[in-house]
Backbone atoms as SQL, in Angstrom:
CREATE TABLE atoms (id INTEGER PRIMARY KEY, chain TEXT, resi INTEGER, resn TEXT, atom TEXT, x REAL, y REAL, z REAL);
INSERT INTO atoms VALUES
  (1, 'A', 1, 'MET', 'N', -34.617, -2.216, -7.724),
  (2, 'A', 1, 'MET', 'CA', -35.022, -1.410, -8.943),
  (3, 'A', 1, 'MET', 'C', -35.862, -2.367, -9.864),
  (4, 'A', 2, 'THR', 'N', -36.993, -1.907, -10.290),
  (5, 'A', 2, 'THR', 'CA', -37.869, -2.674, -11.158),
  (6, 'A', 2, 'THR', 'C', -37.605, -2.171, -12.585),
  (7, 'A', 3, 'ALA', 'N', -38.005, -3.161, -13.423),
  (8, 'A', 3, 'ALA', 'CA', -37.867, -2.903, -14.858),
  (9, 'A', 3, 'ALA', 'C', -39.053, -1.962, -15.280),
  (10, 'A', 4, 'PRO', 'N', -38.811, -1.035, -16.275),
  (11, 'A', 4, 'PRO', 'CA', -39.855, -0.005, -16.743),
  (12, 'A', 4, 'PRO', 'C', -40.970, -0.855, -17.311),
  (13, 'A', 5, 'THR', 'N', -42.228, -0.321, -17.101),
  (14, 'A', 5, 'THR', 'CA', -43.371, -0.992, -17.662),
  (15, 'A', 5, 'THR', 'C', -43.846, -0.034, -18.890),
  (16, 'A', 6, 'ALA', 'N', -44.828, -0.545, -19.458),
  (17, 'A', 6, 'ALA', 'CA', -45.521, 0.252, -20.626),
  (18, 'A', 6, 'ALA', 'C', -46.080, 1.356, -20.094),
  (19, 'A', 7, 'ALA', 'N', -46.574, 1.483, -18.795),
  (20, 'A', 7, 'ALA', 'CA', -47.284, 2.544, -18.186),
  (21, 'A', 7, 'ALA', 'C', -46.216, 3.701, -17.789),
  (22, 'A', 8, 'ALA', 'N', -45.094, 3.276, -17.692),
  (23, 'A', 8, 'ALA', 'CA', -43.986, 4.251, -17.269),
  (24, 'A', 8, 'ALA', 'C', -42.888, 4.239, -18.314),
  (25, 'A', 9, 'PRO', 'N', -43.050, 4.913, -19.473),
  (26, 'A', 9, 'PRO', 'CA', -42.112, 4.930, -20.461),
  (27, 'A', 9, 'PRO', 'C', -40.726, 5.700, -19.996),
  (28, 'A', 10, 'THR', 'N', -39.671, 5.151, -20.473),
  (29, 'A', 10, 'THR', 'CA', -38.332, 5.755, -20.148),
  (30, 'A', 10, 'THR', 'C', -37.904, 6.726, -21.251),
  (31, 'A', 11, 'ARG', 'N', -37.110, 7.685, -20.723),
  (32, 'A', 11, 'ARG', 'CA', -36.539, 8.703, -21.697),
  (33, 'A', 11, 'ARG', 'C', -35.132, 8.173, -22.066),
  (34, 'A', 12, 'SER', 'N', -34.843, 8.580, -23.505),
  (35, 'A', 12, 'SER', 'CA', -33.487, 8.210, -24.011),
  (36, 'A', 12, 'SER', 'C', -32.474, 9.209, -23.344),
  (37, 'A', 13, 'ARG', 'N', -31.410, 8.786, -22.841),
  (38, 'A', 13, 'ARG', 'CA', -30.398, 9.766, -22.330),
  (39, 'A', 13, 'ARG', 'C', -29.906, 10.644, -23.485),
  (40, 'A', 14, 'ALA', 'N', -29.820, 10.045, -24.762),
  (41, 'A', 14, 'ALA', 'CA', -29.284, 10.778, -25.855),
  (42, 'A', 14, 'ALA', 'C', -30.103, 12.047, -26.107),
  (43, 'A', 15, 'CYS', 'N', -31.462, 11.940, -25.940),
  (44, 'A', 15, 'CYS', 'CA', -32.327, 13.013, -26.230),
  (45, 'A', 15, 'CYS', 'C', -32.486, 14.036, -25.054),
  (46, 'A', 16, 'ASP', 'N', -31.957, 13.675, -23.896),
  (47, 'A', 16, 'ASP', 'CA', -32.026, 14.525, -22.875),
  (48, 'A', 16, 'ASP', 'C', -31.118, 15.690, -22.864),
  (49, 'A', 17, 'THR', 'N', -31.637, 16.868, -23.076),
  (50, 'A', 17, 'THR', 'CA', -30.785, 18.124, -23.097),
  (51, 'A', 17, 'THR', 'C', -30.609, 18.913, -21.905),
  (52, 'A', 18, 'ARG', 'N', -31.271, 18.298, -20.841),
  (53, 'A', 18, 'ARG', 'CA', -31.200, 19.124, -19.493),
  (54, 'A', 18, 'ARG', 'C', -29.859, 18.903, -18.870),
  (55, 'A', 19, 'GLY', 'N', -29.145, 17.721, -19.119),
  (56, 'A', 19, 'GLY', 'CA', -28.036, 17.322, -18.452),
  (57, 'A', 19, 'GLY', 'C', -28.308, 16.912, -17.067),
  (58, 'A', 20, 'ASP', 'N', -29.023, 15.848, -16.838),
  (59, 'A', 20, 'ASP', 'CA', -29.182, 15.299, -15.413),
  (60, 'A', 20, 'ASP', 'C', -28.055, 15.185, -14.685),
  (61, 'A', 21, 'PHE', 'N', -28.027, 15.696, -13.469),
  (62, 'A', 21, 'PHE', 'CA', -26.941, 15.544, -12.478),
  (63, 'A', 21, 'PHE', 'C', -27.460, 15.027, -11.220),
  (64, 'A', 22, 'LEU', 'N', -26.749, 14.295, -10.490),
  (65, 'A', 22, 'LEU', 'CA', -27.159, 13.952, -9.079),
  (66, 'A', 22, 'LEU', 'C', -27.072, 15.116, -8.237),
  (67, 'A', 23, 'LEU', 'N', -26.229, 16.007, -8.430),
  (68, 'A', 23, 'LEU', 'CA', -26.055, 17.211, -7.571),
  (69, 'A', 23, 'LEU', 'C', -26.014, 18.314, -8.670),
  (70, 'A', 24, 'GLN', 'N', -26.426, 19.565, -8.064),
  (71, 'A', 24, 'GLN', 'CA', -26.433, 20.656, -9.010),
  (72, 'A', 24, 'GLN', 'C', -25.023, 21.044, -9.297),
  (73, 'A', 25, 'PRO', 'N', -24.733, 21.559, -10.528),
  (74, 'A', 25, 'PRO', 'CA', -23.368, 21.924, -10.808),
  (75, 'A', 25, 'PRO', 'C', -22.963, 23.070, -9.872),
  (76, 'A', 26, 'PRO', 'N', -21.705, 23.204, -9.749),
  (77, 'A', 26, 'PRO', 'CA', -21.334, 24.403, -8.851),
  (78, 'A', 26, 'PRO', 'C', -21.476, 25.650, -9.462),
  (79, 'A', 27, 'ASP', 'N', -21.888, 26.703, -8.614),
  (80, 'A', 27, 'ASP', 'CA', -22.110, 27.976, -9.126),
  (81, 'A', 27, 'ASP', 'C', -20.752, 28.726, -9.173),
  (82, 'A', 28, 'PRO', 'N', -20.250, 29.191, -10.269),
  (83, 'A', 28, 'PRO', 'CA', -18.935, 29.738, -10.321),
  (84, 'A', 28, 'PRO', 'C', -18.822, 31.124, -9.597),
  (85, 'A', 29, 'ALA', 'N', -20.077, 31.802, -9.282),
  (86, 'A', 29, 'ALA', 'CA', -19.973, 32.955, -8.458),
  (87, 'A', 29, 'ALA', 'C', -19.852, 32.622, -6.898),
  (88, 'A', 30, 'GLN', 'N', -20.100, 31.434, -6.581),
  (89, 'A', 30, 'GLN', 'CA', -20.032, 30.951, -5.127),
  (90, 'A', 30, 'GLN', 'C', -18.603, 30.856, -4.727),
  (91, 'A', 31, 'ARG', 'N', -18.202, 31.220, -3.638),
  (92, 'A', 31, 'ARG', 'CA', -16.790, 31.078, -3.058),
  (93, 'A', 31, 'ARG', 'C', -16.614, 29.601, -2.640),
  (94, 'A', 32, 'ILE', 'N', -15.321, 29.243, -2.874),
  (95, 'A', 32, 'ILE', 'CA', -15.040, 27.878, -2.430),
  (96, 'A', 32, 'ILE', 'C', -14.634, 28.002, -0.874),
  (97, 'A', 33, 'PRO', 'N', -15.155, 27.051, -0.157),
  (98, 'A', 33, 'PRO', 'CA', -14.796, 27.123, 1.316),
  (99, 'A', 33, 'PRO', 'C', -13.446, 26.763, 1.548),
  (100, 'A', 34, 'HIS', 'N', -12.923, 27.389, 2.630),
  (101, 'A', 34, 'HIS', 'CA', -11.528, 27.216, 3.051),
  (102, 'A', 34, 'HIS', 'C', -11.607, 25.816, 3.643),
  (103, 'A', 35, 'PRO', 'N', -10.333, 25.028, 3.483),
  (104, 'A', 35, 'PRO', 'CA', -10.282, 23.736, 4.036),
  (105, 'A', 35, 'PRO', 'C', -10.604, 23.684, 5.507),
  (106, 'A', 36, 'ALA', 'N', -10.311, 24.705, 6.311),
  (107, 'A', 36, 'ALA', 'CA', -10.736, 24.616, 7.789),
  (108, 'A', 36, 'ALA', 'C', -12.348, 24.634, 7.988),
  (109, 'A', 37, 'GLU', 'N', -12.998, 25.100, 6.867),
  (110, 'A', 37, 'GLU', 'CA', -14.483, 25.339, 6.910),
  (111, 'A', 37, 'GLU', 'C', -15.147, 23.958, 6.480),
  (112, 'A', 38, 'ARG', 'N', -14.443, 23.100, 5.875),
  (113, 'A', 38, 'ARG', 'CA', -15.029, 21.887, 5.440),
  (114, 'A', 38, 'ARG', 'C', -15.514, 20.914, 6.456),
  (115, 'A', 39, 'VAL', 'N', -16.147, 19.847, 6.126),
  (116, 'A', 39, 'VAL', 'CA', -16.377, 18.875, 7.120),
  (117, 'A', 39, 'VAL', 'C', -15.154, 18.160, 7.631),
  (118, 'A', 40, 'PRO', 'N', -15.046, 18.143, 9.001),
  (119, 'A', 40, 'PRO', 'CA', -13.796, 17.621, 9.677),
  (120, 'A', 40, 'PRO', 'C', -13.686, 16.029, 9.365),
  (121, 'A', 41, 'CYS', 'N', -12.621, 15.647, 9.102),
  (122, 'A', 41, 'CYS', 'CA', -12.376, 14.156, 8.868),
  (123, 'A', 41, 'CYS', 'C', -11.076, 13.659, 9.721),
  (124, 'A', 42, 'ARG', 'N', -11.137, 13.124, 10.762),
  (125, 'A', 42, 'ARG', 'CA', -10.241, 12.643, 11.492),
  (126, 'A', 42, 'ARG', 'C', -9.749, 11.127, 11.129),
  (127, 'A', 43, 'VAL', 'N', -8.519, 11.022, 10.710),
  (128, 'A', 43, 'VAL', 'CA', -7.873, 9.754, 10.189),
  (129, 'A', 43, 'VAL', 'C', -6.886, 9.289, 11.146),
  (130, 'A', 44, 'ASP', 'N', -6.942, 8.111, 11.813),
  (131, 'A', 44, 'ASP', 'CA', -5.910, 7.786, 12.655),
  (132, 'A', 44, 'ASP', 'C', -4.513, 7.772, 11.998),
  (133, 'A', 45, 'PRO', 'N', -3.539, 8.453, 12.778),
  (134, 'A', 45, 'PRO', 'CA', -2.073, 8.543, 12.104),
  (135, 'A', 45, 'PRO', 'C', -1.575, 7.067, 11.726),
  (136, 'A', 46, 'VAL', 'N', -1.949, 6.042, 12.504),
  (137, 'A', 46, 'VAL', 'CA', -1.460, 4.569, 11.925),
  (138, 'A', 46, 'VAL', 'C', -2.049, 4.216, 10.583),
  (139, 'A', 47, 'ASP', 'N', -3.289, 4.640, 10.440),
  (140, 'A', 47, 'ASP', 'CA', -3.825, 4.382, 9.039),
  (141, 'A', 47, 'ASP', 'C', -3.273, 5.380, 8.188),
  (142, 'A', 48, 'LEU', 'N', -2.928, 6.565, 8.314),
  (143, 'A', 48, 'LEU', 'CA', -2.306, 7.463, 7.392),
  (144, 'A', 48, 'LEU', 'C', -0.887, 6.857, 7.059),
  (145, 'A', 49, 'ARG', 'N', -0.120, 6.485, 8.097),
  (146, 'A', 49, 'ARG', 'CA', 1.253, 5.810, 7.786),
  (147, 'A', 49, 'ARG', 'C', 1.207, 4.642, 6.970),
  (148, 'A', 50, 'ARG', 'N', 0.196, 3.746, 7.206),
  (149, 'A', 50, 'ARG', 'CA', 0.022, 2.530, 6.499),
  (150, 'A', 50, 'ARG', 'C', -0.291, 2.856, 4.984),
  (151, 'A', 51, 'LEU', 'N', -1.229, 3.745, 4.686),
  (152, 'A', 51, 'LEU', 'CA', -1.520, 4.103, 3.289),
  (153, 'A', 51, 'LEU', 'C', -0.302, 4.803, 2.749),
  (154, 'A', 52, 'ASP', 'N', 0.347, 5.658, 3.462),
  (155, 'A', 52, 'ASP', 'CA', 1.464, 6.419, 2.830),
  (156, 'A', 52, 'ASP', 'C', 2.548, 5.289, 2.545),
  (157, 'A', 53, 'LEU', 'N', 2.853, 4.468, 3.357),
  (158, 'A', 53, 'LEU', 'CA', 3.843, 3.354, 3.034),
  (159, 'A', 53, 'LEU', 'C', 3.435, 2.497, 1.825),
  (160, 'A', 54, 'LEU', 'N', 2.133, 2.062, 1.779),
  (161, 'A', 54, 'LEU', 'CA', 1.743, 1.408, 0.635),
  (162, 'A', 54, 'LEU', 'C', 1.853, 2.241, -0.680),
  (163, 'A', 55, 'ALA', 'N', 1.554, 3.436, -0.628),
  (164, 'A', 55, 'ALA', 'CA', 1.739, 4.291, -1.879),
  (165, 'A', 55, 'ALA', 'C', 3.202, 4.378, -2.157),
  (166, 'A', 56, 'LEU', 'N', 4.110, 4.624, -1.148),
  (167, 'A', 56, 'LEU', 'CA', 5.603, 4.716, -1.433),
  (168, 'A', 56, 'LEU', 'C', 5.999, 3.418, -2.109),
  (169, 'A', 57, 'LEU', 'N', 5.567, 2.361, -1.480),
  (170, 'A', 57, 'LEU', 'CA', 6.125, 1.089, -2.052),
  (171, 'A', 57, 'LEU', 'C', 5.688, 0.843, -3.562),
  (172, 'A', 58, 'THR', 'N', 4.478, 1.273, -3.836),
  (173, 'A', 58, 'THR', 'CA', 3.870, 1.174, -5.254),
  (174, 'A', 58, 'THR', 'C', 4.594, 2.114, -6.116),
  (175, 'A', 59, 'ALA', 'N', 4.824, 3.297, -5.642),
  (176, 'A', 59, 'ALA', 'CA', 5.650, 4.211, -6.456),
  (177, 'A', 59, 'ALA', 'C', 7.010, 3.669, -6.839),
  (178, 'A', 60, 'ALA', 'N', 7.599, 2.979, -5.936),
  (179, 'A', 60, 'ALA', 'CA', 8.983, 2.384, -5.955),
  (180, 'A', 60, 'ALA', 'C', 8.897, 1.187, -6.889),
  (181, 'A', 61, 'GLY', 'N', 7.776, 0.702, -7.261),
  (182, 'A', 61, 'GLY', 'CA', 7.546, -0.503, -8.233),
  (183, 'A', 61, 'GLY', 'C', 7.728, -1.708, -7.469),
  (184, 'A', 62, 'ILE', 'N', 7.381, -1.689, -5.918),
  (185, 'A', 62, 'ILE', 'CA', 7.393, -2.953, -5.152),
  (186, 'A', 62, 'ILE', 'C', 5.913, -3.183, -4.880),
  (187, 'A', 63, 'ALA', 'N', 5.388, -4.210, -5.365),
  (188, 'A', 63, 'ALA', 'CA', 4.123, -4.587, -5.204),
  (189, 'A', 63, 'ALA', 'C', 3.906, -5.560, -3.958),
  (190, 'A', 64, 'PRO', 'N', 3.494, -4.949, -2.807),
  (191, 'A', 64, 'PRO', 'CA', 3.349, -5.958, -1.563),
  (192, 'A', 64, 'PRO', 'C', 2.425, -7.044, -1.856),
  (193, 'A', 65, 'SER', 'N', 2.947, -8.245, -1.355),
  (194, 'A', 65, 'SER', 'CA', 2.264, -9.451, -1.597),
  (195, 'A', 65, 'SER', 'C', 1.286, -9.582, -0.401),
  (196, 'A', 66, 'ALA', 'N', 0.411, -10.648, -0.454),
  (197, 'A', 66, 'ALA', 'CA', -0.575, -10.644, 0.651),
  (198, 'A', 66, 'ALA', 'C', 0.049, -10.895, 2.028),
  (199, 'A', 67, 'GLY', 'N', 1.173, -11.598, 2.146),
  (200, 'A', 67, 'GLY', 'CA', 1.907, -11.732, 3.293),
  (201, 'A', 67, 'GLY', 'C', 2.525, -10.544, 3.926),
  (202, 'A', 68, 'ASP', 'N', 2.794, -9.589, 3.035),
  (203, 'A', 68, 'ASP', 'CA', 3.390, -8.255, 3.449),
  (204, 'A', 68, 'ASP', 'C', 2.456, -7.314, 4.218),
  (205, 'A', 69, 'ARG', 'N', 1.113, -7.600, 4.089),
  (206, 'A', 69, 'ARG', 'CA', 0.180, -6.691, 4.737),
  (207, 'A', 69, 'ARG', 'C', 0.307, -6.634, 6.299),
  (208, 'A', 70, 'ALA', 'N', 0.625, -7.792, 6.840),
  (209, 'A', 70, 'ALA', 'CA', 0.905, -7.784, 8.253),
  (210, 'A', 70, 'ALA', 'C', 2.178, -7.040, 8.659),
  (211, 'A', 71, 'ALA', 'N', 3.222, -7.141, 7.944),
  (212, 'A', 71, 'ALA', 'CA', 4.375, -6.527, 8.144),
  (213, 'A', 71, 'ALA', 'C', 4.244, -4.904, 8.057),
  (214, 'A', 72, 'ILE', 'N', 3.505, -4.575, 6.931),
  (215, 'A', 72, 'ILE', 'CA', 3.185, -3.160, 6.754),
  (216, 'A', 72, 'ILE', 'C', 2.401, -2.591, 7.884),
  (217, 'A', 73, 'ALA', 'N', 1.446, -3.418, 8.382),
  (218, 'A', 73, 'ALA', 'CA', 0.521, -2.952, 9.453),
  (219, 'A', 73, 'ALA', 'C', 1.477, -2.730, 10.789),
  (220, 'A', 74, 'GLN', 'N', 2.410, -3.633, 11.050),
  (221, 'A', 74, 'GLN', 'CA', 3.311, -3.495, 12.120),
  (222, 'A', 74, 'GLN', 'C', 4.244, -2.302, 11.891),
  (223, 'A', 75, 'LEU', 'N', 4.768, -2.035, 10.717),
  (224, 'A', 75, 'LEU', 'CA', 5.638, -0.842, 10.602),
  (225, 'A', 75, 'LEU', 'C', 4.866, 0.426, 10.855),
  (226, 'A', 76, 'SER', 'N', 3.514, 0.380, 10.438),
  (227, 'A', 76, 'SER', 'CA', 2.669, 1.624, 10.466),
  (228, 'A', 76, 'SER', 'C', 2.414, 1.957, 11.924),
  (229, 'A', 77, 'VAL', 'N', 2.575, 0.966, 12.887),
  (230, 'A', 77, 'VAL', 'CA', 2.292, 1.273, 14.390),
  (231, 'A', 77, 'VAL', 'C', 3.563, 1.945, 14.863),
  (232, 'A', 78, 'LEU', 'N', 4.653, 1.743, 14.411),
  (233, 'A', 78, 'LEU', 'CA', 5.916, 2.331, 14.906),
  (234, 'A', 78, 'LEU', 'C', 5.790, 4.022, 14.881),
  (235, 'A', 79, 'PRO', 'N', 6.720, 4.677, 15.651),
  (236, 'A', 79, 'PRO', 'CA', 6.544, 6.219, 15.624),
  (237, 'A', 79, 'PRO', 'C', 6.863, 6.785, 14.333),
  (238, 'A', 80, 'GLY', 'N', 6.417, 7.926, 14.220),
  (239, 'A', 80, 'GLY', 'CA', 6.533, 8.666, 12.955),
  (240, 'A', 80, 'GLY', 'C', 8.049, 8.889, 12.524),
  (241, 'A', 81, 'SER', 'N', 9.062, 8.883, 13.481),
  (242, 'A', 81, 'SER', 'CA', 10.589, 9.093, 13.151),
  (243, 'A', 81, 'SER', 'C', 10.883, 7.854, 12.373),
  (244, 'A', 82, 'VAL', 'N', 10.377, 6.618, 12.820),
  (245, 'A', 82, 'VAL', 'CA', 10.782, 5.435, 12.005),
  (246, 'A', 82, 'VAL', 'C', 10.235, 5.371, 10.627),
  (247, 'A', 83, 'HIS', 'N', 9.043, 5.969, 10.506),
  (248, 'A', 83, 'HIS', 'CA', 8.349, 5.947, 9.204),
  (249, 'A', 83, 'HIS', 'C', 9.011, 6.957, 8.253),
  (250, 'A', 84, 'THR', 'N', 9.513, 8.086, 8.856),
  (251, 'A', 84, 'THR', 'CA', 10.362, 9.004, 8.053),
  (252, 'A', 84, 'THR', 'C', 11.618, 8.449, 7.516),
  (253, 'A', 85, 'ALA', 'N', 12.256, 7.554, 8.376),
  (254, 'A', 85, 'ALA', 'CA', 13.484, 6.965, 7.955),
  (255, 'A', 85, 'ALA', 'C', 13.223, 5.970, 6.856),
  (256, 'A', 86, 'LEU', 'N', 12.146, 5.178, 6.990),
  (257, 'A', 86, 'LEU', 'CA', 11.709, 4.352, 5.873),
  (258, 'A', 86, 'LEU', 'C', 11.520, 4.944, 4.608),
  (259, 'A', 87, 'HIS', 'N', 10.873, 6.025, 4.712),
  (260, 'A', 87, 'HIS', 'CA', 10.565, 6.790, 3.432),
  (261, 'A', 87, 'HIS', 'C', 11.925, 7.226, 2.877),
  (262, 'A', 88, 'ARG', 'N', 12.851, 7.781, 3.680),
  (263, 'A', 88, 'ARG', 'CA', 14.105, 8.412, 3.325),
  (264, 'A', 88, 'ARG', 'C', 14.874, 7.168, 2.540),
  (265, 'A', 89, 'TRP', 'N', 14.890, 5.946, 3.185),
  (266, 'A', 89, 'TRP', 'CA', 15.774, 4.933, 2.613),
  (267, 'A', 89, 'TRP', 'C', 15.149, 4.436, 1.356),
  (268, 'A', 90, 'LEU', 'N', 13.855, 4.305, 1.195),
  (269, 'A', 90, 'LEU', 'CA', 13.207, 3.828, -0.149),
  (270, 'A', 90, 'LEU', 'C', 13.448, 4.846, -1.180),
  (271, 'A', 91, 'GLU', 'N', 13.330, 6.111, -0.921),
  (272, 'A', 91, 'GLU', 'CA', 13.543, 7.178, -1.876),
  (273, 'A', 91, 'GLU', 'C', 14.869, 7.147, -2.250),
  (274, 'A', 92, 'GLN', 'N', 15.922, 7.084, -1.409),
  (275, 'A', 92, 'GLN', 'CA', 17.398, 6.996, -1.811),
  (276, 'A', 92, 'GLN', 'C', 17.658, 5.759, -2.525),
  (277, 'A', 93, 'ALA', 'N', 17.228, 4.634, -2.111),
  (278, 'A', 93, 'ALA', 'CA', 17.372, 3.343, -2.824),
  (279, 'A', 93, 'ALA', 'C', 16.782, 3.257, -4.263),
  (280, 'A', 94, 'TYR', 'N', 15.688, 3.859, -4.457),
  (281, 'A', 94, 'TYR', 'CA', 14.884, 3.774, -5.749),
  (282, 'A', 94, 'TYR', 'C', 15.132, 5.115, -6.625),
  (283, 'A', 95, 'GLY', 'N', 15.660, 6.112, -6.022),
  (284, 'A', 95, 'GLY', 'CA', 16.173, 7.347, -6.870),
  (285, 'A', 95, 'GLY', 'C', 14.898, 8.097, -7.297),
  (286, 'A', 96, 'PHE', 'N', 13.813, 8.263, -6.492),
  (287, 'A', 96, 'PHE', 'CA', 12.713, 9.127, -6.770),
  (288, 'A', 96, 'PHE', 'C', 12.433, 10.105, -5.740),
  (289, 'A', 97, 'CYS', 'N', 11.713, 11.198, -6.059),
  (290, 'A', 97, 'CYS', 'CA', 11.425, 12.232, -5.064),
  (291, 'A', 97, 'CYS', 'C', 9.929, 12.174, -4.899),
  (292, 'A', 98, 'ARG', 'N', 9.507, 12.513, -3.850),
  (293, 'A', 98, 'ARG', 'CA', 7.929, 12.633, -3.699),
  (294, 'A', 98, 'ARG', 'C', 7.526, 13.954, -4.112);
């Protein structure tokens, strides 16, 4: 990006009344697409379990240290039943609900 020159004056954002948007604002009359109609996004279940475990630990007030990332990655590879048990144990130990 180059600096503006005298030949190309810049507009002041404070004086702009059009409300510049990168995208057009949504049309209230237009229907919202059903989630099944949206762009599909496939996330690996191992990645979902890893992110979910990090979120659960954070919610419990347990900040994983740098060395814990390898352990969290290994726990995320385990089957979903193990992941469910980990969640149940942490929720019971720290007394919060999801």
